[in-house]
mmCIF file of C-alpha atoms in Angstrom:
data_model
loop_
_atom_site.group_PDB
_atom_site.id
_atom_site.type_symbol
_atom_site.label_atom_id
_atom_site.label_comp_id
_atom_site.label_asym_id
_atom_site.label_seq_id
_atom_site.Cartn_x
_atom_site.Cartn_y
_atom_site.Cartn_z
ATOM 1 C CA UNK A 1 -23.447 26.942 -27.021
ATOM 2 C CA UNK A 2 -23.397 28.407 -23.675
ATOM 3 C CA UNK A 3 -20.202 28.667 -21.439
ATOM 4 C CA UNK A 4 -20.538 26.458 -18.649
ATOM 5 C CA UNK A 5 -18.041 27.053 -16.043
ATOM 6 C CA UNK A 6 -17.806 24.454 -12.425
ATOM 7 C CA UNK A 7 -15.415 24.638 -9.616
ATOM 8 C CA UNK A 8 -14.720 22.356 -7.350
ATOM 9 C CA UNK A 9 -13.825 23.224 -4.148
ATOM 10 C CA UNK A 10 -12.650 20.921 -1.911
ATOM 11 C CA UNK A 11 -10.500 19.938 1.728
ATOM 12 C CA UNK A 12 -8.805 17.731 -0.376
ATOM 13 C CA UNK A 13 -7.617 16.638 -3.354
ATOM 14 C CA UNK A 14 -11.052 17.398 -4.966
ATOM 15 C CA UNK A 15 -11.112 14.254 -7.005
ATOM 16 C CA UNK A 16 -14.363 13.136 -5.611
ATOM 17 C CA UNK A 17 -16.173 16.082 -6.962
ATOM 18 C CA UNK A 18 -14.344 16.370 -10.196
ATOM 19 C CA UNK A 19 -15.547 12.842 -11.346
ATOM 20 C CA UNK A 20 -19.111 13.568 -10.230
ATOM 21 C CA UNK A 21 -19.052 16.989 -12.067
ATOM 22 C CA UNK A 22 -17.694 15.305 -15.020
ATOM 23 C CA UNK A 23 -20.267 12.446 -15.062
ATOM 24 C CA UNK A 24 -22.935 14.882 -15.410
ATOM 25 C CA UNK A 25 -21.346 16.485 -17.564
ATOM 26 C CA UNK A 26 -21.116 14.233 -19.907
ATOM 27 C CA UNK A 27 -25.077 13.323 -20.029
ATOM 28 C CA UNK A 28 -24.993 16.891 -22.253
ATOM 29 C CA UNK A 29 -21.392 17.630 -23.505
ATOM 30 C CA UNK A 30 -19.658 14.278 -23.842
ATOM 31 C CA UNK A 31 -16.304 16.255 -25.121
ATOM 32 C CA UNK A 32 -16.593 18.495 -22.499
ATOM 33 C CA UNK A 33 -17.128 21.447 -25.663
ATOM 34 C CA UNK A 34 -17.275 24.948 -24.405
ATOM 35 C CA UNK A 35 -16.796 23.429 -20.448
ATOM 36 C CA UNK A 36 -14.437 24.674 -17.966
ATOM 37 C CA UNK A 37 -13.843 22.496 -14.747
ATOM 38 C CA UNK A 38 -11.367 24.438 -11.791
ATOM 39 C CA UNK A 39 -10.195 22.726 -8.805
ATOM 40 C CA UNK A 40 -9.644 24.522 -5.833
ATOM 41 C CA UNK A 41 -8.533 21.594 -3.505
ATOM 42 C CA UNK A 42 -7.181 21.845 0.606
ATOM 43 C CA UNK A 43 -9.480 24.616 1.309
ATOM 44 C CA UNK A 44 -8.774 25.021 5.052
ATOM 45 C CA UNK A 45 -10.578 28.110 5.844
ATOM 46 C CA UNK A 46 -13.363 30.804 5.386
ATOM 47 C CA UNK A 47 -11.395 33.436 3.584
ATOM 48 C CA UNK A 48 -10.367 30.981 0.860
ATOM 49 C CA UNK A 49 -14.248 30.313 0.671
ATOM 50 C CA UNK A 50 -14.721 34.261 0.202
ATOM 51 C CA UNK A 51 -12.150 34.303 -2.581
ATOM 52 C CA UNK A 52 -13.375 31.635 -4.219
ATOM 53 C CA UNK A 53 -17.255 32.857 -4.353
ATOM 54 C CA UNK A 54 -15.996 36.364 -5.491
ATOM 55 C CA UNK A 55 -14.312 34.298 -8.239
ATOM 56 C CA UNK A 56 -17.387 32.493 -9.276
ATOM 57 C CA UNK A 57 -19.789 35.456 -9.005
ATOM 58 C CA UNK A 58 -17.543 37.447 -11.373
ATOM 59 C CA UNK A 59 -17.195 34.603 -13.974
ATOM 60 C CA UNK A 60 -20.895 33.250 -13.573
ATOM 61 C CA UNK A 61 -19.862 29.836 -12.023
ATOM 62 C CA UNK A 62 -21.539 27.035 -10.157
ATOM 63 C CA UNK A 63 -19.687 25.558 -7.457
ATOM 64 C CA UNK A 64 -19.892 21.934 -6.394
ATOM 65 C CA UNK A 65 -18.043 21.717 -2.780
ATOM 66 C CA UNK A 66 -16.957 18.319 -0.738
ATOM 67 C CA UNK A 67 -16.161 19.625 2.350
ATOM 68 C CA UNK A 68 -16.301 17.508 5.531
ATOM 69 C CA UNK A 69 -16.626 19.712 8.601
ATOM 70 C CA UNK A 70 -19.884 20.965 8.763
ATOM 71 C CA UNK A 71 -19.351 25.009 9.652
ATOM 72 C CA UNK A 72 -17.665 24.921 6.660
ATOM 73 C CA UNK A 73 -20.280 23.784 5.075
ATOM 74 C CA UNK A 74 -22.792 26.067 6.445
ATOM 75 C CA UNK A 75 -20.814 29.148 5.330
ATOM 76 C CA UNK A 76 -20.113 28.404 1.863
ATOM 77 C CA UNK A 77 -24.051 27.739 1.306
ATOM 78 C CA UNK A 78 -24.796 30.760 3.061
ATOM 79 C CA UNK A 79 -22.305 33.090 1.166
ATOM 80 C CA UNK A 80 -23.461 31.915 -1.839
ATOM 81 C CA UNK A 81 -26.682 32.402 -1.190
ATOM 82 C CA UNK A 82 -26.242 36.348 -0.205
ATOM 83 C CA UNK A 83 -24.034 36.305 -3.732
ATOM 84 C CA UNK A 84 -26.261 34.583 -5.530
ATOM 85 C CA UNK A 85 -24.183 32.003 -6.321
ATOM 86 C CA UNK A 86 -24.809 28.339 -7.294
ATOM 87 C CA UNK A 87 -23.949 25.665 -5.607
ATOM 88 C CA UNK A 88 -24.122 22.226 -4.588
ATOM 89 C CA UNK A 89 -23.296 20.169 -1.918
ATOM 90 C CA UNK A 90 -22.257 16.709 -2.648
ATOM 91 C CA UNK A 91 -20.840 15.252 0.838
ATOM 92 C CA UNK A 92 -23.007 16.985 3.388
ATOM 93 C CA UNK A 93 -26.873 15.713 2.973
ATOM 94 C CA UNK A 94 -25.011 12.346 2.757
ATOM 95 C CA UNK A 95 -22.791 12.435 6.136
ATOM 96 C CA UNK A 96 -25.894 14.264 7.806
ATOM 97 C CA UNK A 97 -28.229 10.835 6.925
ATOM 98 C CA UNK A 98 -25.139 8.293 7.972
ATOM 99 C CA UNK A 99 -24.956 10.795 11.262
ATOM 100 C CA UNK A 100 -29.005 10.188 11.977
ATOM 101 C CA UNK A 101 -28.892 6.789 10.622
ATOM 102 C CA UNK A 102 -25.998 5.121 13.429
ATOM 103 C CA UNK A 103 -26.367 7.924 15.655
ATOM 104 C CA UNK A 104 -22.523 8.663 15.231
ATOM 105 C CA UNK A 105 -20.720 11.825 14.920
ATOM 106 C CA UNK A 106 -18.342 12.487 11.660
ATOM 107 C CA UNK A 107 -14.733 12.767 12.038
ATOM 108 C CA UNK A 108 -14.494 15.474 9.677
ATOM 109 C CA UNK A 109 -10.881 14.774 8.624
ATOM 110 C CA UNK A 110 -10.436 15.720 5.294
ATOM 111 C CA UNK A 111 -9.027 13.318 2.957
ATOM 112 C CA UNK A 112 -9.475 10.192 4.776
ATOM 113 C CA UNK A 113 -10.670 8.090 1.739
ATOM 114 C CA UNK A 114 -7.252 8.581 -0.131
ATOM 115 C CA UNK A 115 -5.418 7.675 2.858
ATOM 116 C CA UNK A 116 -7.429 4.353 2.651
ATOM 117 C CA UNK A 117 -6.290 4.135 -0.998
ATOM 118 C CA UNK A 118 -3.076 4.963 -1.160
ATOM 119 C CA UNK A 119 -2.441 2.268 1.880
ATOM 120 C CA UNK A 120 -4.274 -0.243 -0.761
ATOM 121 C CA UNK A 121 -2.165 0.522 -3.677
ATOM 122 C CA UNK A 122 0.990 0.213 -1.269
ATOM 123 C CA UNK A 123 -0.265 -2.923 -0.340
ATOM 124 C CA UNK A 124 -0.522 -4.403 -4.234
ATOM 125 C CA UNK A 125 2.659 -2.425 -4.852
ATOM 126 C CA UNK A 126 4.342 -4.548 -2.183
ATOM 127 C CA UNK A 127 2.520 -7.956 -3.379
ATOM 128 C CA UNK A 128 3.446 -7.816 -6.802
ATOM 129 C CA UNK A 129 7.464 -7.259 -5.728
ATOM 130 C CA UNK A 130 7.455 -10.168 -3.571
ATOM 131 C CA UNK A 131 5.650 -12.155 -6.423
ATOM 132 C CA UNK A 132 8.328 -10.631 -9.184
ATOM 133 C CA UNK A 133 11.710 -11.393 -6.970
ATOM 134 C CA UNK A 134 10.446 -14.682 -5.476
ATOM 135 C CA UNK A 135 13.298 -17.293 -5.336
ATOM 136 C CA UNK A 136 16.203 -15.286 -6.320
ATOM 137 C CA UNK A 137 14.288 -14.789 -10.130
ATOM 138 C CA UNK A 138 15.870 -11.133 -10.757
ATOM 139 C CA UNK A 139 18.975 -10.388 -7.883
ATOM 140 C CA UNK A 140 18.494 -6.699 -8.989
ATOM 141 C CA UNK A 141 15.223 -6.610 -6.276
ATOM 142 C CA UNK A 142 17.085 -7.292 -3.519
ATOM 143 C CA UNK A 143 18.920 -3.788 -3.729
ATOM 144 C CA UNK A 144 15.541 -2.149 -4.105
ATOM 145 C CA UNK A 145 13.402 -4.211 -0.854
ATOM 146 C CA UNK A 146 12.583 -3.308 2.084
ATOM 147 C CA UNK A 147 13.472 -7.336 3.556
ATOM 148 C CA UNK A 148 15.627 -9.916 2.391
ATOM 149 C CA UNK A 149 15.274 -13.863 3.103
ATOM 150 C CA UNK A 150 17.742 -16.202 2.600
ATOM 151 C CA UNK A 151 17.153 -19.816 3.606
ATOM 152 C CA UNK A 152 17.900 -23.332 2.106
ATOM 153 C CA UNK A 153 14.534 -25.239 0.441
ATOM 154 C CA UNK A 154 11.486 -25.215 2.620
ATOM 155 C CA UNK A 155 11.999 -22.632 4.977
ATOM 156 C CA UNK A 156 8.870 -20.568 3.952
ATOM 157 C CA UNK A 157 10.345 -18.104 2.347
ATOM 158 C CA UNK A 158 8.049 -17.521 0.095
ATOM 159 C CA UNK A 159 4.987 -17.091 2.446
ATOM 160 C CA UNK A 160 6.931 -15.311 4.401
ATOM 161 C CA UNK A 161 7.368 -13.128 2.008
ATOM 162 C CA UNK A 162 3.669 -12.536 1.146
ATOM 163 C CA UNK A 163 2.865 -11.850 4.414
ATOM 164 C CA UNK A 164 5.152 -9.370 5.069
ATOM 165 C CA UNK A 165 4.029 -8.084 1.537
ATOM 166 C CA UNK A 166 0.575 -7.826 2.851
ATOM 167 C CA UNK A 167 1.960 -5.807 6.166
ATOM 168 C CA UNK A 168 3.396 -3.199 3.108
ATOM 169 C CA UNK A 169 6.745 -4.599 3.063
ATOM 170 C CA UNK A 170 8.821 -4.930 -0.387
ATOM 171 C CA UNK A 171 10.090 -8.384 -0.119
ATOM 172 C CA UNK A 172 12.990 -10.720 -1.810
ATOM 173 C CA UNK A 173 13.986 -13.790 -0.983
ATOM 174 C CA UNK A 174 16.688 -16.187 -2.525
ATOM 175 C CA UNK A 175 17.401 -19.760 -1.401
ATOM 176 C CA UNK A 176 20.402 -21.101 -0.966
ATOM 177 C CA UNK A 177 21.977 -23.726 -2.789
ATOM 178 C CA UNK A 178 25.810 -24.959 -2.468
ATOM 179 C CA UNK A 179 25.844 -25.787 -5.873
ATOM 180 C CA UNK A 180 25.108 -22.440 -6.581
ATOM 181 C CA UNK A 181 26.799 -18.945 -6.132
ATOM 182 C CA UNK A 182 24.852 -16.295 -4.413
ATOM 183 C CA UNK A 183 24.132 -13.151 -6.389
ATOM 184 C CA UNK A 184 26.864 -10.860 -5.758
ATOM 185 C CA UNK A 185 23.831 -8.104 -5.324
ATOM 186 C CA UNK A 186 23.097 -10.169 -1.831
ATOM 187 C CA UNK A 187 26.815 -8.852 -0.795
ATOM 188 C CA UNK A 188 25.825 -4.928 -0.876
ATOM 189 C CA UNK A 189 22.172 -5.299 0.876
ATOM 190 C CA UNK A 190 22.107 -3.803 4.377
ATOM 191 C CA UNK A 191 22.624 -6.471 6.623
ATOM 192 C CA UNK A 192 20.145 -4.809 8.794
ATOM 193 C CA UNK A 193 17.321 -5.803 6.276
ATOM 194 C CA UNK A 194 18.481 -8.899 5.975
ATOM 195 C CA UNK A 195 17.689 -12.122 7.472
ATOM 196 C CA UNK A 196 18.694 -15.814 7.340
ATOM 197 C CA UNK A 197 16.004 -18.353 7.795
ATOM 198 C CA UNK A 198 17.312 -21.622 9.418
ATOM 199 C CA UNK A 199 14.961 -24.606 10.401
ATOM 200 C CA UNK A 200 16.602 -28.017 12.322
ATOM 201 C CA UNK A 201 17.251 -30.912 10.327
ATOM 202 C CA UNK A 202 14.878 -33.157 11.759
ATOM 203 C CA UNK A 203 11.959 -31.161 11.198
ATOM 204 C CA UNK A 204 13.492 -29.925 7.425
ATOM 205 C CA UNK A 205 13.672 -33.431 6.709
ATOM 206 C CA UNK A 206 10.422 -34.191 7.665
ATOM 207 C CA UNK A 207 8.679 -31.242 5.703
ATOM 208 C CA UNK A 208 10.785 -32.573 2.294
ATOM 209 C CA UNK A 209 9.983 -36.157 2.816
ATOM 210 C CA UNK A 210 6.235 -34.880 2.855
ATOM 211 C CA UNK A 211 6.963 -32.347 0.038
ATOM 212 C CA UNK A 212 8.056 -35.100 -2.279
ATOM 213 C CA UNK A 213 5.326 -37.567 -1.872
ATOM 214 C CA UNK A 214 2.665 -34.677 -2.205
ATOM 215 C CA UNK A 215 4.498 -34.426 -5.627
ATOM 216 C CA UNK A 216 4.314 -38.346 -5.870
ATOM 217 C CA UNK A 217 8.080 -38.580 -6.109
ATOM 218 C CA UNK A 218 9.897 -41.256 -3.583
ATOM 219 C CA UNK A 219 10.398 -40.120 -0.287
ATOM 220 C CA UNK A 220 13.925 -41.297 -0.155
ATOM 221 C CA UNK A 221 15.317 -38.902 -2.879
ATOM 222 C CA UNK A 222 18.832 -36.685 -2.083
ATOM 223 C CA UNK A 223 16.431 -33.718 -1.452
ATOM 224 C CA UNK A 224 15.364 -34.904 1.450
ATOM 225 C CA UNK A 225 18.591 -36.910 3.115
ATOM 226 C CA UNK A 226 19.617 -35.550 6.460
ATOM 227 C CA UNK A 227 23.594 -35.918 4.905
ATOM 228 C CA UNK A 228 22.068 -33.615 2.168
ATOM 229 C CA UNK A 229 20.200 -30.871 4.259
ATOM 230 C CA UNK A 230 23.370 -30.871 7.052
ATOM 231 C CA UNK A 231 25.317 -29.797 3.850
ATOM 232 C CA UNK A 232 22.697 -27.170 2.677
ATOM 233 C CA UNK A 233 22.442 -25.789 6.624
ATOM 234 C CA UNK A 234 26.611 -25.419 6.777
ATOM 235 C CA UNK A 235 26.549 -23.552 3.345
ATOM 236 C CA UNK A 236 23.761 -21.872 4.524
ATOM 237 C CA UNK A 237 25.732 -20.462 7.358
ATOM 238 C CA UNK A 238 28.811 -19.434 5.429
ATOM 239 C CA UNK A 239 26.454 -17.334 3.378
ATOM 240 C CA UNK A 240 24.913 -15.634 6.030
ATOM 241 C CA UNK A 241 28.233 -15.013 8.234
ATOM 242 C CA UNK A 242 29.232 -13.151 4.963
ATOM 243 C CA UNK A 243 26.583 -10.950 4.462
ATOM 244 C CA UNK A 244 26.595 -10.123 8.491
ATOM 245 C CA UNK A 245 22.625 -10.474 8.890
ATOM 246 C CA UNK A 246 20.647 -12.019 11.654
ATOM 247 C CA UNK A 247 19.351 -15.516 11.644
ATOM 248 C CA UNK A 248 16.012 -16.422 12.813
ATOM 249 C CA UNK A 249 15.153 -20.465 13.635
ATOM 250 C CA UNK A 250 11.598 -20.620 12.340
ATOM 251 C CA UNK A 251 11.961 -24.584 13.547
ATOM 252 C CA UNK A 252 8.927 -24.152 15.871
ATOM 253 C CA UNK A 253 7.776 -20.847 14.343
ATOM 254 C CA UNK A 254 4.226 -19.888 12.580
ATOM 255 C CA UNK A 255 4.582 -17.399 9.572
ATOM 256 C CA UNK A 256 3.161 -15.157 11.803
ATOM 257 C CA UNK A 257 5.358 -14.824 14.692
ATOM 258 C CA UNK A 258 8.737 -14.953 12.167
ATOM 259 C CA UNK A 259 6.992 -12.221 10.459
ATOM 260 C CA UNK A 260 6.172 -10.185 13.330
ATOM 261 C CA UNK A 261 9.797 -10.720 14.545
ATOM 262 C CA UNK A 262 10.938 -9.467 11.758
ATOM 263 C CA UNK A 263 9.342 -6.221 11.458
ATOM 264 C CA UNK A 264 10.231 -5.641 15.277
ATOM 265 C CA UNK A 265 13.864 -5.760 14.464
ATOM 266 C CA UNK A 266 12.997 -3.978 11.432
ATOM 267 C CA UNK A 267 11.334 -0.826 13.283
ATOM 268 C CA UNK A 268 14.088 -0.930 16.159
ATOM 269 C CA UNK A 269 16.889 -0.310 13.415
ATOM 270 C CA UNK A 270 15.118 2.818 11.731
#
């Protein structure tokens, strides 16, 4: 079985061109027997493009590039073409039909697609912590986020906290209850990443009398007293006077604009 040697040079990571050598690959060695693959990734000039086509001319190599800016290109098809060298192009025939199909030019930034990626995987990253220390479920999160909401019932924490997930915050949030003890871990947070949600009484009422009959319970249930939620509102202040954070009256307030408020004071304190 012949030796079959590939490198894959890239202005990046090379991960783009590894998979595609490998799928072909596979179509006649699925164990990759007898195969070697090399990366050479954040090739940034012409004399790494010499080395690397002395390299392959010596060893009897192919070389599959993905480079974006086009000189670069040029020259590594043209030296390998004096050397007698293999190659193939992967990104270039590509960006030159997008460029003649919308009559744009190319940025020619390398490594643009795994900045797009690893924003996406920051994003789920973020998502998945506000989902796993929602409503005070594990107090160890709140040492590890980026925000921290405290609020009675029914102060949209927890949308709050998806939003902000979705804007690549790690989020906690833990509601207040004077029944309850606060986890001591809300004690040792920054108080500069922490907020206190409070909403007026009226309108809190209002928003539990509705939440209860959605859940065809009677409206008139302790939840929702105004005697009840003044009590929840002064405990709710104690709290946050300890831990020394801001408060933020969301009474009148879309997700949104709490949100946005928050990352402002957020940004100002780095």
């Amino acid at each position: 079985m012949k030796l079959l040697k590939v490198f894959v040079v890239s202005d990046s990571v090379g991960e783009t061109g590894e998979q595609v050598v490998k799928a072909a690959i596979t179509q006649f060695r699925p164990n990759f027997d007898n195969t070697l693959i090399r990366k050479f990734p954040h090739i940034e000039d012409n004399d790494h493009i010499e080395k690397i086509v002395e390299i392959a001319k010596e060893q009897n190599a192919i070389i599959v590039f993905t480079l974006v800016e086009e000189k670069m290109r040029q020259f590594m098809i043209n030296l390998c073409h004096h050397e007698q060298v293999e190659c193939i192009d992967l990104i270039g025939p590509m960006i030159h039909l997008f460029e003649q199909q919308i009559g744009e030019q190319p940025l020619e930034e390398p490594g643009l697609v795994h900045k797009l990626d690893d924003d996406y995987f920051k994003k789920i990253e973020a998502v998945e912590f506000a989902v796993k220390y929602d409503d005070g479920r594990d107090p160890r999160g709140l040492l590890l986020a980026d925000v921290v909401l405290v609020g009675v019932s029914r102060t949209s924490k927890t949308p709050l906290s998806q939003y902000l997930a979705h804007k690549r915050y790690k989020v906690a949030n833990v509601p207040l209850v004077p029944e309850v003890n606060p986890p001591e871990e809300l004690f040792l947070v920054d108080p500069k990443k922490c907020f206190g949600l409070v909403i007026s009484p009226e309108k809190l009422n209002v928003i539990r009398k509705e939440r209860l009959i959605a859940l065809g319970l009677n409206d008139d249930a302790i939840y929702a007293k105004q005697s009840r939620i003044e009590q929840e509102i002064e405990h709710f202040y104690n709290v946050v006077e300890r831990i020394g954070c801001s408060v933020i009256d969301v009474t009148n307030k879309a997700v949104e604009e709490t949100a946005n408020d928050i990352i402002d004071r957020i940004e100002q304190n780095k």
